[in-house]
Amino acid sequence: MDQGVIERVDSVSARYNNDREALVEILRDLSKEMGYISQDAFAALAEKLDLPESAVFGVASFYSMIETKPHGQHVIRFCQDAPCHVAGGREVWDALEAALGIKFGETTPDGQWTLMTTSCIGLCAVGPVMLVDEDVYGNLTPEKIPDILARYTDAGGVA
Amino acid sequence: MKSLEELQKIKESALKRRSLGQEGARARVTVAMGTCGIAAGARETMKAVLDEIEKRQLNDVVVMQTGCMGLCEYEPMVVIQVGESEPVTYGKIDPARVLTLVEKHLLNNTPVEEWRVQTNK
Amino acid sequence: MAYRAHVLISGEPRCVAKGAREVEAALVDKLHELLLGDEVQVMEVSSLGHGDKGPELVIYPDGINYVNVTPEDARFIVEEHLLKGRPVDRLMYKELPEPLEAPATKEVRVVLENVGRIDPNNIEDYIAFDGYAAMAKVLTEMTPEEVLDVLKQSGLRGRGGAGFPTWLKWTFARQAVGEKKFIICNGDEGDPGAFMNRRVLEGDPHAVIEGMIIAAYAIGAQQGYFYVRAEYPIAIRTLRVALQQAREYGLLGENILGSGFNFDLEIRMGAGAFVCGEETALMQSIEGDRGMPRTRPPFPAASGLWKSPTNINNVETYANVPKILLKGPEWFASMGTEKSKGTKTFAVAGKVKRTGLIEVPLGITLREVVYDVGGGILNDKKFKAVQTGGPMGGCIPEQYLDMPVDYESLASLGSIMGSGGMVIMDEDTCMVDIARFFMEFVQEESCGKCVPCRVGTRRMLEILNNICEGKGQPGDIELLESMSQQIIDGALCGLGKGAPNPVLSTIKFFREEYEAHIYEKKCPAKVCKALITYDINPDVCIGCTRCARNCPVQAISGKAKETHVIDASICIRCGVCKQVCPVGAVNVG
């Protein structure tokens, strides 16, 4: 097993005092920091918390924001609920797919981007909206997409 | 804080700090920074406000942020109050409009009617 | 020879009365003068849509409308726009900027009083407006029983949906025996289109914290949790800052304000599971498990978090508490109806002129919400229904618009108050499609524990899909009704028990729409793609080729200046042709 994975799992778990009751928190942090939770990470965490691996995986798979499969460095979660759809969400979605060259659920070959959808984030008045990692963007138009994507790929990183 | 008296004191000093005019600052700019505001670009608006105020050295203007004003489709929203006059709420304020607001309202005390949001009482 | 530009001029009587013929003559005249007669075609059409601002013309391919055009203007437009390629800004028709107007009429702010007024990241701003004064009064002057009594007199009921009396819930938790007791704030607001709690958490976090401290004192708890959905990162950040400041000011922690009372709060985040808004599922999630509901009883007040007595309320309920203790129960009870006191926040969305988040006294009528607060239906279309209560709520039709908005009235119509989502629908909304939309949502969010919910919602969704696709069978409506009843009887939690509500309420009030889909294979609102057709009215079509050029599947054929035809076997019913047609020649049947 990869020593780096074990160390990362240990440090995140220690943040919550190796408390089994903070399992959802630990899993969410791991998912965020490692991009996704690998089989190795599940095994390491199960051992750390003295739980069956299946129980740890069972909890992880219940929550849609805990990733159990690899994804890109940045994750776009696009709101597909009705109000955003009506506000022109489809055109923006098409622009996203075109700009990234991938479809829903896919990751770009360079590992930079994953395209997902989210349930309503309650920003219907400024729809269409999307989350890029934890940053929220509203009043989207197809024209705004390249500019927003560039903020994450340029050397300076996120503004 | 360990007593009611201390709570009361903090309240009084906070009220004084918030007041404009004789005791407080000359004017206040408030930017709505709820999720809706940020999604519509309130961070850029806030940055433009701070830049403009620094550039012109307006040391008597206070800038603060607040939550959602409940008119999300008009975000980014900005409230400007000069002295003891009624605060004016503006809608759809992007960085370009900030410049105009600073010049007309903050510096010359002339509200920009075009962008004003009518809040019926 | 193909023309490089087309000028359409409105021949509407109002335009003609104001000189459209003279404008047309001037256009043609100037075009010939500049030798553009072979390059630019002038055509008269029946209407361009702004007859009140006539004479009106539109120039393609640019698609620019000019209004209030005089013959002099026409000559100028030819020279500037058509010869030199510079559109004339002065004469262009522009959508007037909507007057920025706040929907503040009828609003009464209690919970939202501070939101948008104070800096949520500065605890002193909250203190400046009497923040923590109610808590101070409670901790120094009142017994827990007195607090419960004030709440009882106020008539406050849970704002999360079910409307259980808050004082009673607290009393159960107070009376329950347990070494440790807990307070939970349910901020797992997941209904699509509803964001009342986020606004409070982001704009006035200390009000919720103060309400929780008071609740903790009343029931005897020393530890509390905020459960907030992870989709609200800014609310979580604001809350973290607020908790830190409250601790620094000695308003959380040990011996608060020298009263000897200890209490602290932690934040727990959801991770993307709608069902965690259900209180027993939420507690499972805090304990680090799959967030699946369990049977009640035992209720959380007796055996909740880690089997200890637990009080759980939502954000808005707690935010009301400090105000009630400060201003008195009589003040609170003076707002609302006999059984539903105080105010409620609603997220108004859908086909109204003004959408947004409002706070109104309970007992306001639906009509007032739609027409006074919402400003009426968008584009002056006809009102059809209002959906309240989110995915577990129901659709209320026009004949009940004068019903007061309170817990009992909404329940009597097969809907619920819920957390406060309201979606207003107009005549262009298909009620079967709406029922399908909500069923899709609950089907996806069903946690899978109970078979009636897990399998039943899937089967119901399949039937609804079939109906919308024109494959509905006689008996489908009755089958939906009986399955609904089985799910209501068999599911454990509110999500399952409420899942059939959108279907049942639309069948109850709009049964004829279901029947039209099933028996006539028609969608009266012209929404369900399989049940509609697009065709072009040859009397109106001007052969401008826009529809054919914009059709994504090349289903439209026709030459320039000739009538175009849609091939129904290729058409995907996307509606683009209807959107781009400059003369309204495309019909939906």
CSV table of C-alpha atoms in Angstrom, one decimal, chain A residues 19-25 28-29 57-66 80-83 86 90 118-125 131 134-136, chain C residues 191-195 198 227 229-234 237 267-273 275-276 285-292 306 355 437 441 447 529:
chain,number,residue,atom,x,y,z
A,19,ASP,CA,-13.4,9.6,16.0
A,20,ARG,CA,-15.7,7.1,14.3
A,21,GLU,CA,-18.6,9.5,14.8
A,22,ALA,CA,-16.9,12.0,12.5
A,23,LEU,CA,-16.7,9.5,9.7
A,24,VAL,CA,-18.7,11.6,7.2
A,25,GLU,CA,-16.5,14.6,7.9
A,28,ARG,CA,-15.5,14.4,2.9
A,29,ASP,CA,-12.2,16.0,3.7
A,57,PHE,CA,-17.4,2.3,1.9
A,58,GLY,CA,-21.1,2.0,2.7
A,59,VAL,CA,-21.2,5.4,4.3
A,60,ALA,CA,-19.1,7.0,1.6
A,61,SER,CA,-21.3,5.6,-1.2
A,62,PHE,CA,-24.4,7.1,0.4
A,63,TYR,CA,-23.3,10.7,-0.1
A,64,SER,CA,-23.1,12.2,-3.5
A,65,MET,CA,-20.4,14.6,-2.6
A,66,ILE,CA,-18.0,11.9,-1.5
A,80,GLN,CA,-29.7,21.3,-13.8
A,81,ASP,CA,-32.9,22.1,-11.9
A,82,ALA,CA,-35.8,23.6,-13.7
A,83,PRO,CA,-35.3,27.3,-12.9
A,86,VAL,CA,-35.4,27.9,-18.1
A,90,ARG,CA,-28.8,24.3,-21.8
A,118,THR,CA,-25.6,19.4,-8.8
A,119,SER,CA,-29.0,19.6,-7.2
A,120,CYS,CA,-30.5,23.1,-6.7
A,121,ILE,CA,-28.1,25.4,-4.8
A,122,GLY,CA,-30.8,27.9,-4.2
A,123,LEU,CA,-29.5,30.6,-6.6
A,124,CYS,CA,-32.4,30.5,-8.9
A,125,ALA,CA,-32.6,34.3,-9.2
A,131,LEU,CA,-20.0,25.6,-8.8
A,134,GLU,CA,-16.3,25.8,-4.0
A,135,ASP,CA,-16.6,28.9,-6.0
A,136,VAL,CA,-20.1,29.9,-7.3
C,191,ASP,CA,-35.9,21.6,-1.7
C,192,PRO,CA,-35.2,22.8,-5.3
C,193,GLY,CA,-35.8,26.5,-5.4
C,194,ALA,CA,-35.9,27.0,-1.7
C,195,PHE,CA,-33.1,29.0,0.0
C,198,ARG,CA,-29.2,29.9,3.6
C,227,TYR,CA,-26.1,20.5,10.4
C,229,ARG,CA,-25.6,21.1,3.7
C,230,ALA,CA,-22.2,21.2,2.0
C,231,GLU,CA,-23.7,23.0,-1.0
C,232,TYR,CA,-23.7,26.1,1.1
C,233,PRO,CA,-20.0,26.9,1.5
C,234,ILE,CA,-20.5,30.6,2.2
C,237,ARG,CA,-17.9,30.0,6.4
C,267,ILE,CA,-20.9,22.5,12.7
C,268,ARG,CA,-21.5,19.3,10.9
C,269,MET,CA,-21.8,19.4,7.2
C,270,GLY,CA,-23.9,17.3,4.9
C,271,ALA,CA,-22.4,15.6,1.9
C,272,GLY,CA,-25.1,15.7,-0.7
C,273,ALA,CA,-28.0,13.6,0.4
C,275,VAL,CA,-32.9,12.7,2.8
C,276,CYS,CA,-30.6,14.0,5.6
C,285,SER,CA,-25.4,11.4,9.5
C,286,ILE,CA,-24.0,13.4,12.5
C,287,GLU,CA,-23.2,10.1,14.1
C,288,GLY,CA,-21.2,9.2,11.0
C,289,ASP,CA,-23.5,6.7,9.4
C,290,ARG,CA,-25.5,6.5,6.2
C,291,GLY,CA,-28.3,9.0,6.6
C,292,MET,CA,-31.3,6.8,6.6
C,306,TRP,CA,-26.4,9.0,20.5
C,355,THR,CA,-39.3,36.2,-7.9
C,437,PHE,CA,-40.3,16.3,-12.4
C,441,PHE,CA,-36.4,14.1,-7.8
C,447,CYS,CA,-32.5,6.5,0.5
C,529,LYS,CA,-42.6,16.8,-26.9
